[in-house]
Amino acid sequence: MKIKGNEVLRMSEKGFLAIAFRQFDMGMKYKIYRKITYQCEDGTCNNVWEYVNSFGTQGEAEQYLNMCCDAETIR
Protein backbone atom coordinates (compact mmCIF):
# COMPACT_ATOMS: atom_id res chain seq x y z
CA MET A 1 0.00 0.00 0.00
CA LYS A 2 1.17 3.55 -0.70
CA ILE A 3 0.19 6.91 0.75
CA LYS A 4 1.02 9.93 -1.40
CA GLY A 5 3.73 7.97 -3.21
CA ASN A 6 5.35 6.68 0.01
CA GLU A 7 5.48 2.97 0.83
CA VAL A 8 3.61 2.13 4.07
CA LEU A 9 5.81 0.33 6.59
CA ARG A 10 3.36 0.04 9.46
CA MET A 11 -0.26 0.84 10.24
CA SER A 12 -1.49 1.51 13.76
CA GLU A 13 -3.69 -1.04 15.50
CA LYS A 14 -6.98 0.61 14.48
CA GLY A 15 -5.66 1.76 11.08
CA PHE A 16 -6.01 5.53 11.54
CA LEU A 17 -2.23 6.21 11.64
CA ALA A 18 0.55 5.01 9.34
CA ILE A 19 4.32 5.22 8.97
CA ALA A 20 5.35 5.69 5.36
CA PHE A 21 8.87 5.53 3.92
CA ARG A 22 10.47 7.15 0.87
CA GLN A 23 13.94 5.78 0.14
CA PHE A 24 15.23 8.59 -2.09
CA ASP A 25 13.87 11.54 -0.11
CA MET A 26 16.51 14.22 0.59
CA GLY A 27 15.32 14.92 4.14
CA MET A 28 13.44 12.93 6.73
CA LYS A 29 12.52 9.57 5.19
CA TYR A 30 9.90 8.32 7.68
CA LYS A 31 6.59 10.17 7.62
CA ILE A 32 3.55 9.85 9.87
CA TYR A 33 0.09 10.17 8.28
CA ARG A 34 -3.37 10.30 9.90
CA LYS A 35 -6.59 9.21 8.20
CA ILE A 36 -9.16 12.04 8.18
CA THR A 37 -12.82 11.53 7.25
CA TYR A 38 -14.55 14.54 5.71
CA GLN A 39 -18.35 14.49 5.74
CA CYS A 40 -20.09 16.27 2.90
CA GLU A 41 -23.51 17.93 3.03
CA ASP A 42 -25.08 15.21 0.87
CA GLY A 43 -24.14 12.55 3.45
CA THR A 44 -21.13 11.09 1.64
CA CYS A 45 -17.75 10.69 3.29
CA ASN A 46 -14.25 11.15 1.86
CA ASN A 47 -11.18 9.59 3.48
CA VAL A 48 -7.91 11.52 3.12
CA TRP A 49 -4.42 10.83 4.51
CA GLU A 50 -3.05 13.97 6.20
CA TYR A 51 0.68 14.49 6.88
CA VAL A 52 1.53 14.78 10.59
CA ASN A 53 5.32 14.65 11.12
CA SER A 54 8.66 13.37 9.71
CA PHE A 55 11.59 11.54 11.28
CA GLY A 56 15.10 10.52 10.26
CA THR A 57 14.97 7.00 11.73
CA GLN A 58 12.34 4.30 11.88
CA GLY A 59 12.75 4.02 15.66
CA GLU A 60 11.82 7.67 16.19
CA ALA A 61 8.78 7.27 13.92
CA GLU A 62 7.66 4.13 15.77
CA GLN A 63 8.02 5.88 19.12
CA TYR A 64 5.96 8.85 17.93
CA LEU A 65 3.29 6.57 16.44
CA ASN A 66 2.93 4.75 19.77
CA MET A 67 2.41 8.09 21.58
CA CYS A 68 -0.30 9.34 19.17
CA CYS A 69 -4.00 8.79 19.75
CA ASP A 70 -5.26 6.13 17.33
CA ALA A 71 -8.83 7.43 16.98
CA GLU A 72 -11.04 8.32 14.06
CA THR A 73 -10.93 12.00 13.07
CA ILE A 74 -14.09 13.38 11.46
CA ARG A 75 -14.28 16.87 10.04
Coordinates of N, CA, C and O in Angstrom, one line a residue:
M1 N 0.8 -1.2 0.0 CA 0.0 0.0 0.0 C 0.9 1.2 0.0 O 2.0 1.2 0.6
K2 N 0.4 2.3 -0.7 CA 1.2 3.5 -0.7 C 0.3 4.7 -0.3 O -0.9 4.7 -0.5
I3 N 0.9 5.7 0.4 CA 0.2 6.9 0.8 C 1.0 8.0 0.1 O 2.2 8.2 0.5
K4 N 0.4 8.8 -0.7 CA 1.0 9.9 -1.4 C 2.4 9.6 -2.0 O 3.4 10.3 -1.8
G5 N 2.5 8.4 -2.6 CA 3.7 8.0 -3.2 C 4.7 7.3 -2.3 O 5.8 6.9 -2.7
N6 N 4.4 7.3 -1.0 CA 5.4 6.7 0.0 C 4.9 5.3 0.4 O 3.7 5.1 0.6
E7 N 5.8 4.3 0.5 CA 5.5 3.0 0.8 C 5.2 2.9 2.3 O 5.9 3.4 3.2
V8 N 4.0 2.3 2.7 CA 3.6 2.1 4.1 C 4.4 1.0 4.7 O 4.4 -0.1 4.2
L9 N 5.1 1.3 5.8 CA 5.8 0.3 6.6 C 4.9 -0.3 7.7 O 5.0 -1.5 7.9
R10 N 4.2 0.5 8.3 CA 3.4 0.0 9.5 C 2.1 0.9 9.6 O 2.1 2.1 9.5
M11 N 1.0 0.2 9.9 CA -0.3 0.8 10.2 C -0.5 0.7 11.7 O 0.0 -0.3 12.3
S12 N -1.2 1.6 12.3 CA -1.5 1.5 13.8 C -2.5 0.4 13.9 O -3.1 -0.1 13.0
E13 N -2.8 0.1 15.2 CA -3.7 -1.0 15.5 C -5.1 -0.9 14.9 O -5.6 -1.8 14.3
K14 N -5.6 0.3 15.0 CA -7.0 0.6 14.5 C -7.0 1.1 13.0 O -8.0 1.2 12.4
G15 N -5.8 1.4 12.5 CA -5.7 1.8 11.1 C -5.9 3.2 10.8 O -6.0 3.6 9.6
F16 N -5.8 4.1 11.8 CA -6.0 5.5 11.5 C -4.7 6.3 11.4 O -4.7 7.5 11.1
L17 N -3.6 5.6 11.7 CA -2.2 6.2 11.6 C -1.3 5.3 10.8 O -1.5 4.0 10.9
A18 N -0.4 5.8 10.1 CA 0.6 5.0 9.3 C 1.9 5.6 9.3 O 2.1 6.9 9.3
I19 N 3.0 4.8 9.2 CA 4.3 5.2 9.0 C 4.6 4.9 7.5 O 4.5 3.7 7.1
A20 N 5.0 5.9 6.8 CA 5.4 5.7 5.4 C 6.8 6.0 5.2 O 7.4 6.8 5.9
F21 N 7.4 5.4 4.2 CA 8.9 5.5 3.9 C 9.1 5.9 2.5 O 8.5 5.3 1.6
R22 N 10.0 6.8 2.2 CA 10.5 7.1 0.9 C 12.0 7.1 0.9 O 12.7 7.9 1.5
Q23 N 12.5 6.1 0.1 CA 13.9 5.8 0.1 C 14.8 6.9 -0.4 O 15.8 7.2 0.2
F24 N 14.4 7.6 -1.4 CA 15.2 8.6 -2.1 C 14.8 10.0 -1.7 O 15.2 10.9 -2.4
D25 N 14.2 10.2 -0.6 CA 13.9 11.5 -0.1 C 15.1 12.2 0.4 O 16.0 11.6 1.0
M26 N 15.3 13.5 0.2 CA 16.5 14.2 0.6 C 16.5 14.5 2.1 O 17.6 14.7 2.7
G27 N 15.4 14.6 2.7 CA 15.3 14.9 4.1 C 14.9 13.7 5.0 O 15.5 12.6 4.9
M28 N 14.0 14.0 5.8 CA 13.4 12.9 6.7 C 12.7 11.9 5.9 O 11.8 12.2 5.2
K29 N 13.1 10.6 6.0 CA 12.5 9.6 5.2 C 11.3 8.9 5.7 O 10.5 8.3 5.0
Y30 N 11.0 9.0 7.0 CA 9.9 8.3 7.7 C 8.8 9.3 8.0 O 9.1 10.3 8.8
K31 N 7.7 9.2 7.5 CA 6.6 10.2 7.6 C 5.4 9.5 8.3 O 5.0 8.4 8.0
I32 N 4.8 10.3 9.2 CA 3.6 9.9 9.9 C 2.4 10.5 9.2 O 2.3 11.7 8.9
Y33 N 1.3 9.7 8.9 CA 0.1 10.2 8.3 C -1.1 9.7 9.1 O -1.1 8.7 9.8
R34 N -2.1 10.6 9.2 CA -3.4 10.3 9.9 C -4.5 10.3 8.9 O -4.6 11.1 8.0
K35 N -5.4 9.3 9.1 CA -6.6 9.2 8.2 C -7.7 10.1 8.7 O -8.1 10.0 9.9
I36 N -8.1 11.1 7.9 CA -9.2 12.0 8.2 C -10.4 11.7 7.3 O -10.3 11.5 6.1
T37 N -11.6 11.7 8.0 CA -12.8 11.5 7.2 C -13.6 12.9 7.2 O -13.9 13.5 8.2
Y38 N -13.8 13.3 5.9 CA -14.5 14.5 5.7 C -16.0 14.2 5.3 O -16.2 13.4 4.4
Q39 N -16.9 14.7 6.1 CA -18.4 14.5 5.7 C -18.9 15.6 4.9 O -18.7 16.8 5.3
C40 N -19.5 15.3 3.8 CA -20.1 16.3 2.9 C -21.6 16.5 3.3 O -22.2 15.7 4.0
E41 N -22.1 17.6 2.7 CA -23.5 17.9 3.0 C -24.5 16.9 2.5 O -25.6 16.7 3.1
D42 N -24.2 16.2 1.4 CA -25.1 15.2 0.9 C -25.0 13.9 1.6 O -25.6 12.9 1.2
G43 N -24.2 13.8 2.7 CA -24.1 12.5 3.4 C -23.0 11.6 3.1 O -22.8 10.6 3.7
T44 N -22.3 11.9 2.0 CA -21.1 11.1 1.6 C -19.9 11.4 2.5 O -19.8 12.5 3.1
C45 N -19.0 10.5 2.5 CA -17.7 10.7 3.3 C -16.5 10.5 2.4 O -16.5 9.6 1.5
N46 N -15.5 11.3 2.6 CA -14.3 11.2 1.9 C -13.1 10.9 2.9 O -13.0 11.7 3.8
N47 N -12.3 9.9 2.6 CA -11.2 9.6 3.5 C -9.9 10.2 2.8 O -9.7 9.9 1.6
V48 N -9.1 10.9 3.6 CA -7.9 11.5 3.1 C -6.8 11.3 4.1 O -7.0 11.3 5.3
W49 N -5.6 11.0 3.6 CA -4.4 10.8 4.5 C -3.8 12.2 4.7 O -3.4 12.8 3.7
E50 N -3.6 12.7 5.9 CA -3.0 14.0 6.2 C -1.7 13.8 6.8 O -1.5 13.0 7.8
Y51 N -0.7 14.5 6.3 CA 0.7 14.5 6.9 C 0.7 15.0 8.3 O 0.1 16.1 8.6
V52 N 1.4 14.4 9.2 CA 1.5 14.8 10.6 C 3.0 15.2 10.9 O 3.1 16.3 11.4
N53 N 4.0 14.4 10.7 CA 5.3 14.7 11.1 C 6.3 13.8 10.3 O 5.9 12.8 9.8
S54 N 7.6 14.1 10.4 CA 8.7 13.4 9.7 C 9.8 13.1 10.7 O 10.0 13.9 11.6
F55 N 10.5 12.0 10.4 CA 11.6 11.5 11.3 C 12.7 11.0 10.4 O 12.5 10.5 9.3
G56 N 13.9 11.0 11.0 CA 15.1 10.5 10.3 C 15.3 9.0 10.4 O 16.0 8.4 9.6
T57 N 14.8 8.4 11.5 CA 15.0 7.0 11.7 C 13.6 6.3 12.0 O 12.7 7.0 12.4
Q58 N 13.6 5.0 11.7 CA 12.3 4.3 11.9 C 12.0 4.2 13.4 O 10.8 4.2 13.7
G59 N 13.0 4.1 14.2 CA 12.7 4.0 15.7 C 12.0 5.3 16.2 O 11.1 5.1 17.0
E60 N 12.5 6.4 15.8 CA 11.8 7.7 16.2 C 10.4 7.7 15.7 O 9.5 8.1 16.4
A61 N 10.1 7.3 14.5 CA 8.8 7.3 13.9 C 7.9 6.3 14.7 O 6.7 6.6 15.0
E62 N 8.4 5.1 15.0 CA 7.7 4.1 15.8 C 7.3 4.7 17.2 O 6.2 4.5 17.6
Q63 N 8.3 5.3 17.8 CA 8.0 5.9 19.1 C 6.9 6.9 19.1 O 6.0 7.0 19.9
Y64 N 7.0 7.8 18.1 CA 6.0 8.9 17.9 C 4.6 8.2 17.6 O 3.6 8.7 18.2
L65 N 4.5 7.2 16.8 CA 3.3 6.6 16.4 C 2.6 6.0 17.7 O 1.4 6.0 17.9
N66 N 3.5 5.4 18.5 CA 2.9 4.8 19.8 C 2.4 5.8 20.7 O 1.5 5.5 21.5
M67 N 2.9 7.0 20.7 CA 2.4 8.1 21.6 C 1.1 8.7 21.1 O 0.4 9.3 21.8
C68 N 0.9 8.7 19.8 CA -0.3 9.3 19.2 C -1.6 8.6 19.5 O -1.6 7.4 19.7
C69 N -2.7 9.3 19.5 CA -4.0 8.8 19.7 C -4.5 8.1 18.5 O -4.6 8.8 17.4
D70 N -4.8 6.9 18.5 CA -5.3 6.1 17.3 C -6.8 6.1 17.3 O -7.4 5.1 17.6
A71 N -7.4 7.3 17.0 CA -8.8 7.4 17.0 C -9.3 8.0 15.7 O -8.5 8.8 15.0
E72 N -10.5 7.8 15.3 CA -11.0 8.3 14.1 C -11.2 9.8 14.2 O -11.7 10.3 15.2
T73 N -10.8 10.6 13.1 CA -10.9 12.0 13.1 C -11.9 12.3 12.0 O -11.8 12.0 10.8
I74 N -13.0 13.0 12.4 CA -14.1 13.4 11.5 C -14.2 14.9 11.4 O -14.2 15.5 12.5
R75 N -14.2 15.4 10.2 CA -14.3 16.9 10.0 C -15.4 17.2 9.1 O -15.8 16.5 8.3

